[in-house]
Coordinates of C-alpha atoms (C1' of nucleotides) and ligand atoms in Angstrom, one line a residue:
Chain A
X1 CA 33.0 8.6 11.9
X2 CA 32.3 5.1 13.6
X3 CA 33.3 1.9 12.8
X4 CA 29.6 1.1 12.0
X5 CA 29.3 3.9 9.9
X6 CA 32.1 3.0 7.7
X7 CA 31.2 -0.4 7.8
X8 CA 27.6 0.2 6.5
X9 CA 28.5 2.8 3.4
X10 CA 31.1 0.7 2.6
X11 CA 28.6 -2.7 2.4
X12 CA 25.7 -0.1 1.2
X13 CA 28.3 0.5 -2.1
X14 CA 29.5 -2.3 -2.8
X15 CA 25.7 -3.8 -3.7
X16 CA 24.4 -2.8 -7.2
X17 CA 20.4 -2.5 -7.7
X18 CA 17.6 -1.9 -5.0
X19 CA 17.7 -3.3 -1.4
X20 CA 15.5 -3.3 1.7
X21 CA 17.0 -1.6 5.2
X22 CA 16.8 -5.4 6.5
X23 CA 18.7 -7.0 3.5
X24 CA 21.1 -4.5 4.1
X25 CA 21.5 -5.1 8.1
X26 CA 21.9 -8.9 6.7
X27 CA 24.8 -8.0 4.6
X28 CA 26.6 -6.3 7.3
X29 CA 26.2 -8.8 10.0
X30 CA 27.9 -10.9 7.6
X31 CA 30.9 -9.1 8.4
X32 CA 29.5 -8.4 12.0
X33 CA 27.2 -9.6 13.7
X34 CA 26.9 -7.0 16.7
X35 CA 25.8 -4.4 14.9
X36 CA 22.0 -3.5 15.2
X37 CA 19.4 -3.2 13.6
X38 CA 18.6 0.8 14.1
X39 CA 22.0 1.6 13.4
X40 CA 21.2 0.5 10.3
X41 CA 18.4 2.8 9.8
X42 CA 20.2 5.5 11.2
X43 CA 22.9 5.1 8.9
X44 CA 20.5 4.7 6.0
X45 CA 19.0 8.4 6.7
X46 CA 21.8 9.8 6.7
X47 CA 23.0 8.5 3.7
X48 CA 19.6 9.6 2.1
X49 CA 20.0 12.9 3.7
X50 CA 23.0 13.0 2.4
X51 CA 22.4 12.7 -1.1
X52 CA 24.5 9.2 -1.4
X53 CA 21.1 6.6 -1.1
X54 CA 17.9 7.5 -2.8
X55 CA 14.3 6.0 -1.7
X56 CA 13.1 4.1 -3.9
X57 CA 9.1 2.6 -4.1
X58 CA 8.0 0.6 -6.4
X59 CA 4.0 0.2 -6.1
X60 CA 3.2 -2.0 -2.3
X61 CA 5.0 -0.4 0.4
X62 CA 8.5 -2.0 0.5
X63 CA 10.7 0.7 0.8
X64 CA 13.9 -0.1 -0.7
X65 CA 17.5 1.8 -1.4
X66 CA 19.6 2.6 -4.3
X67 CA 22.5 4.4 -5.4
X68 CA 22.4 8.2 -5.8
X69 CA 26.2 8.9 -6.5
X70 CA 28.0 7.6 -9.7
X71 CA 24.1 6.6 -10.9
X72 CA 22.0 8.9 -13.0
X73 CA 18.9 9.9 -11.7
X74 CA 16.4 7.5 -14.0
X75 CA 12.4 6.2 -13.2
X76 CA 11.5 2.8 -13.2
X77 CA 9.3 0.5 -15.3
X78 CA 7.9 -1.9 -13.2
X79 CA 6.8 -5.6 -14.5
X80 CA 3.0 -5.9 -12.5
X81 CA 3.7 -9.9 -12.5
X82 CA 7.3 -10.9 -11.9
X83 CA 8.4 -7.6 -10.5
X84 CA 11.4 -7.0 -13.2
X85 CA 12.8 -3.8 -12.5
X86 CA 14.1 -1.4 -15.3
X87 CA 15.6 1.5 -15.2
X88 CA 14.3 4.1 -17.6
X89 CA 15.2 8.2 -18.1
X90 CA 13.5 9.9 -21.3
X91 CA 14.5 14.1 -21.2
X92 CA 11.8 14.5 -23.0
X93 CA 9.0 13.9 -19.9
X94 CA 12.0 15.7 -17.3
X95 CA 11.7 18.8 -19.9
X96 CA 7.7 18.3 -19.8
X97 CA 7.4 17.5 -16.2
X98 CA 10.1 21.1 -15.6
X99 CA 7.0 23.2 -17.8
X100 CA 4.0 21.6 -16.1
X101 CA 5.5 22.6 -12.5
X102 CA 6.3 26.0 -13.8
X103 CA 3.2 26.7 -15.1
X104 CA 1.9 26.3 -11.2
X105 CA 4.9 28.9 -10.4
X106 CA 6.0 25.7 -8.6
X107 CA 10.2 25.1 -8.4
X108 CA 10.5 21.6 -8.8
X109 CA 13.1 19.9 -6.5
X110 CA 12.5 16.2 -7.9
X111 CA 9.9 13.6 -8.8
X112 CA 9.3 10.1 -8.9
X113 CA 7.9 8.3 -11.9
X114 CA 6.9 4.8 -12.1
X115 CA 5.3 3.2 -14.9
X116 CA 3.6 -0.3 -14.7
X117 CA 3.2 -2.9 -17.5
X118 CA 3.3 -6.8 -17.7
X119 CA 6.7 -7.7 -19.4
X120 CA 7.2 -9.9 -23.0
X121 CA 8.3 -13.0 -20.3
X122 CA 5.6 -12.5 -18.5
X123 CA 2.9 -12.4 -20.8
X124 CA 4.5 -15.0 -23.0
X125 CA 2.8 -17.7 -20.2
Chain B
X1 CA -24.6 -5.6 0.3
X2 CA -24.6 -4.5 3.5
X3 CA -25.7 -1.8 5.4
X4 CA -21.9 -1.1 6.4
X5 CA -20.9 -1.4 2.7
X6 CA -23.5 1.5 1.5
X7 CA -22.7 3.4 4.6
X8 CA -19.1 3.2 3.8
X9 CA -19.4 3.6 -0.3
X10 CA -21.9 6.4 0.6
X11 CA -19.2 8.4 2.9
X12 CA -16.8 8.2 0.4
X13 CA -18.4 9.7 -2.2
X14 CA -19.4 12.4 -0.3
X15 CA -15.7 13.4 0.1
X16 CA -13.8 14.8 -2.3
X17 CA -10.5 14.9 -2.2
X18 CA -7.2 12.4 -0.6
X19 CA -8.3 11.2 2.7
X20 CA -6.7 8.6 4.4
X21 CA -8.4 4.9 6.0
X22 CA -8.5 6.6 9.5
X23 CA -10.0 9.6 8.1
X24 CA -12.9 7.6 6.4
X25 CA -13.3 5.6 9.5
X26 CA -13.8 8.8 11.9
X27 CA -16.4 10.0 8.9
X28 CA -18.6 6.8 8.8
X29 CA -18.3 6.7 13.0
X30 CA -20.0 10.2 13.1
X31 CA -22.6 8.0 11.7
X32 CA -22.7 4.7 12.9
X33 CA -20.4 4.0 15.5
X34 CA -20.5 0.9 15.8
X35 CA -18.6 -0.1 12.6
X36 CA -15.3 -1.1 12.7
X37 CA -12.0 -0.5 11.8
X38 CA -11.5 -3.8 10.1
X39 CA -14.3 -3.1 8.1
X40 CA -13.6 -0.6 6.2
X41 CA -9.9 -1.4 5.6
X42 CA -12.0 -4.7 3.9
X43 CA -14.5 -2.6 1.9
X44 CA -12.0 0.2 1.0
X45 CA -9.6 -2.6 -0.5
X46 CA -12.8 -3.6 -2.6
X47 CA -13.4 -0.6 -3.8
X48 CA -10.0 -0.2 -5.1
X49 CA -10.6 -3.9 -7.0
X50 CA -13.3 -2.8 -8.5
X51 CA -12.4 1.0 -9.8
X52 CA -14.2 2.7 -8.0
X53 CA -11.5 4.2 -5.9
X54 CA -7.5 4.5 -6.3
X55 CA -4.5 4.7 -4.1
X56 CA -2.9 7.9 -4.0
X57 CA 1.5 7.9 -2.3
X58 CA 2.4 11.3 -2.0
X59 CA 5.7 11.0 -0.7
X60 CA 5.8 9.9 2.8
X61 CA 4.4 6.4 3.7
X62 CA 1.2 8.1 4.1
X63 CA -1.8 5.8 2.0
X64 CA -4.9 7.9 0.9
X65 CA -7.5 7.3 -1.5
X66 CA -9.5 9.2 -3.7
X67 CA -12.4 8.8 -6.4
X68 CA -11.5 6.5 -9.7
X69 CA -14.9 7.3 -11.0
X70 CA -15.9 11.1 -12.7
X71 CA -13.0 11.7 -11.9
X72 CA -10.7 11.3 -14.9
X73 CA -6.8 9.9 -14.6
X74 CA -4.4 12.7 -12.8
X75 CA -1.2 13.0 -11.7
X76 CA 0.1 15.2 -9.0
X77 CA 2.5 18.1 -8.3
X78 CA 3.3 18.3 -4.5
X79 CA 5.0 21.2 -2.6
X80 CA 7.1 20.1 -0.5
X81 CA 6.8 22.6 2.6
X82 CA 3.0 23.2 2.7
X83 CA 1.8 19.6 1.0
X84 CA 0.0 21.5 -1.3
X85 CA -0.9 19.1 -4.0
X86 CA -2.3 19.9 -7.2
X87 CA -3.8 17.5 -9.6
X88 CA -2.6 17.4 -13.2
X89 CA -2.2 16.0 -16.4
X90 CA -0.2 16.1 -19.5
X91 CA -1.4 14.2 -22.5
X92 CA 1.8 14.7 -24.0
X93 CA 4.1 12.4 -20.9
X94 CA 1.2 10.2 -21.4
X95 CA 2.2 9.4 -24.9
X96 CA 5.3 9.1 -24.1
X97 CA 5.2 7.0 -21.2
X98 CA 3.6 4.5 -23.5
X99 CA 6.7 4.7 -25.8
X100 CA 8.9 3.8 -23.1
X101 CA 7.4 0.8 -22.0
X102 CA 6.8 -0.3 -25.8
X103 CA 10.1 0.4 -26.4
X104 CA 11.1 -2.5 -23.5
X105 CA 8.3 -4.6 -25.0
X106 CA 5.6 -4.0 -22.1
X107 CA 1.9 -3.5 -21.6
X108 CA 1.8 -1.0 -19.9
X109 CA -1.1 -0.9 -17.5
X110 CA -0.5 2.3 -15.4
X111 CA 1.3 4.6 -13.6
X112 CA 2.3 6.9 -10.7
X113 CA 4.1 10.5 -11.0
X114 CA 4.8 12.8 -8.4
X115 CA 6.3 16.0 -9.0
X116 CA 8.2 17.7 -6.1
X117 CA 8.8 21.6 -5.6
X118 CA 8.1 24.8 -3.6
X119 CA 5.1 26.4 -4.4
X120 CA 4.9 30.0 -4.5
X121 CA 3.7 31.1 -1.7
X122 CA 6.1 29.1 0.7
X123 CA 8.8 30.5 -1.6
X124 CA 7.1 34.1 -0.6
X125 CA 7.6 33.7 3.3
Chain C
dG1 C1' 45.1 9.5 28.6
dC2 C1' 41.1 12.5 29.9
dC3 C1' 36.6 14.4 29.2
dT4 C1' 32.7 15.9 26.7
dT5 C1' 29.9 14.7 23.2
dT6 C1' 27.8 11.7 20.2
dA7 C1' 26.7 7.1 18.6
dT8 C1' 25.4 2.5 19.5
dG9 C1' 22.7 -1.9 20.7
dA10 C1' 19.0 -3.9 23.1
dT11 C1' 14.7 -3.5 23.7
dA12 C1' 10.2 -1.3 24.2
dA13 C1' 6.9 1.6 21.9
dT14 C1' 4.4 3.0 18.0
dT15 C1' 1.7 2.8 13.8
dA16 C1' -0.7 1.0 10.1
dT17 C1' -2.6 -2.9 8.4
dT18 C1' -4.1 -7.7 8.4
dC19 C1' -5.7 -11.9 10.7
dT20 C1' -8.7 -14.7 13.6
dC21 C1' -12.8 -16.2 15.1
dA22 C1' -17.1 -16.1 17.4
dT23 C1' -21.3 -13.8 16.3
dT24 C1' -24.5 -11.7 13.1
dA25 C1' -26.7 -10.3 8.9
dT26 C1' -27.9 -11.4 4.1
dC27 C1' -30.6 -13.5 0.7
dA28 C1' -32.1 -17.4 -2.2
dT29 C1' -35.3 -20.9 -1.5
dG30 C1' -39.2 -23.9 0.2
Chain D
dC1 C1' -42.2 -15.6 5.8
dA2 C1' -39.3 -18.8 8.2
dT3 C1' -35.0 -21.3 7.4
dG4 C1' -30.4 -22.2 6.7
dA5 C1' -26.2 -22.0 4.0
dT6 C1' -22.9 -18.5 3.2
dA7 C1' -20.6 -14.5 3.7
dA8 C1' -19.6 -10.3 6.4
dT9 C1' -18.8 -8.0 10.6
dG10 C1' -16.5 -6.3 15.0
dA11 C1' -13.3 -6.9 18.7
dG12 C1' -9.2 -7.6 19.6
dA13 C1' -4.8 -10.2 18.8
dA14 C1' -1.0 -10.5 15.6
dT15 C1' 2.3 -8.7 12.4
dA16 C1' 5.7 -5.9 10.4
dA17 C1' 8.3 -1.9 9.7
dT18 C1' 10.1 1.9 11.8
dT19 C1' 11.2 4.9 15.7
dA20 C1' 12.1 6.1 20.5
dT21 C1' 14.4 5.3 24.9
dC22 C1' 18.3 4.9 27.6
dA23 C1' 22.2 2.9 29.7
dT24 C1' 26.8 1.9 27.9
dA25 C1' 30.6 2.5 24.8
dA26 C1' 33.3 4.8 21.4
dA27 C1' 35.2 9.0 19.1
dG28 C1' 37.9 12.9 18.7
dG29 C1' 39.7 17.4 20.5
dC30 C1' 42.6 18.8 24.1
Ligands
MN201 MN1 16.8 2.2 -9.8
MN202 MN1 -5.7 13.4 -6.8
ZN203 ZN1 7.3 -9.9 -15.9
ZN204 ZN1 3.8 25.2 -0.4

DNA sequence: GCCTTTATGATAATTATTCTCATTATCATG
DNA sequence: CATGATAATGAGAATAATTATCATAAAGGC
């Protein structure tokens, strides 16, 4: 346990919602500036590894990070205009999605469901 | 319409399956290789505009693409130690995908769903 | 405190994709 | 068919995100 590490988790925790690796290597060099940038990325595996961060993508190919402890797993519904973010679980499709896997004799570890739309703002212009 | 256009349409087509921009590149070279690179990262971004292919993310940051036309809308189910990825579709999360994003007042206008597990024969071994 | 091990920071390397721009091909028109 | 305006191409540079390298520094058991 390094100072860097404790420093990262700690800033990593402390911000709600979905962040990039570099807008989290901003937020800590706000408290210092010396550390760098790979230990950021580092840091972020193993938190992913480690079952406290979760991926997150959300169509393009930014790769951002959210919560995985003290935050139910959910999907997202994605606005295709202005990018609003919600967070959506229905146990309905997790049951479905559970039988469709099984029928392929497959054990399902996880899955990632994003649904796009253009939201009520959005389409009101 | 170009001869590097039809060459390029052409060679898709003739693949089936999730292939990747370097793997369609190598393809068309067999044939003409002189084209470039550039080129078809241009022409396969068109033929995402216009439908006739679509943008497959299975896991990893690994872009393929695979036919949009005869080829009728699909999910996948992905194992996790061989890749193995199987195509399907439930009409039944369909409908109820559309609920959710009613429900939060959007239009929905697609989606992506990936299901994770172990396929049975890397369970086997 | 000392020593082995592991982590760190700076920077180079890598990879996928996009951009730039001089050259070339396309195609409507005379 | 020639012509010329317009758009597409190919080569290579540029970009951006992530990973690898490696000398130096910190951590933690003794
Ligand atoms: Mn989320
Ligand atoms: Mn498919
Ligand atoms: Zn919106
Ligand atoms: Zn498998």
């Amino acid at each position: 346990m390094t100072r860097q590490r404790e420093m990262i988790l700690d800033e990593f925790l402390r911000i709600e919602g979905h962040l990039t690796a570099e807008e989290l290597t901003l937020a800590v060099k706000k408290r210092d500036s010396t550390i760098g940038q790979a230990t950021v990325y580092r840091i972020l595996k193993i938190l992913v590894d480690s079952g406290i961060a979760r991926e997150v993508r959300l169509g393009s190919n930014v790769v951002k990070y959210e919560h995985n402890i003290d935050h139910e797993h959910h999907d997202h519904l994605i606005c295709e205009r202005c990018g609003k973010t919600i967070e959506i679980v229905d146990q309905r499709i997790e049951e479905l999605q559970k039988g469709l896997a099984e029928d392929h004799k497959f054990i399902i570890t996880g899955h990632i469901m994003n649904i796009f739309g253009i939201c009520e703002e959005c389409r009101g212009r």
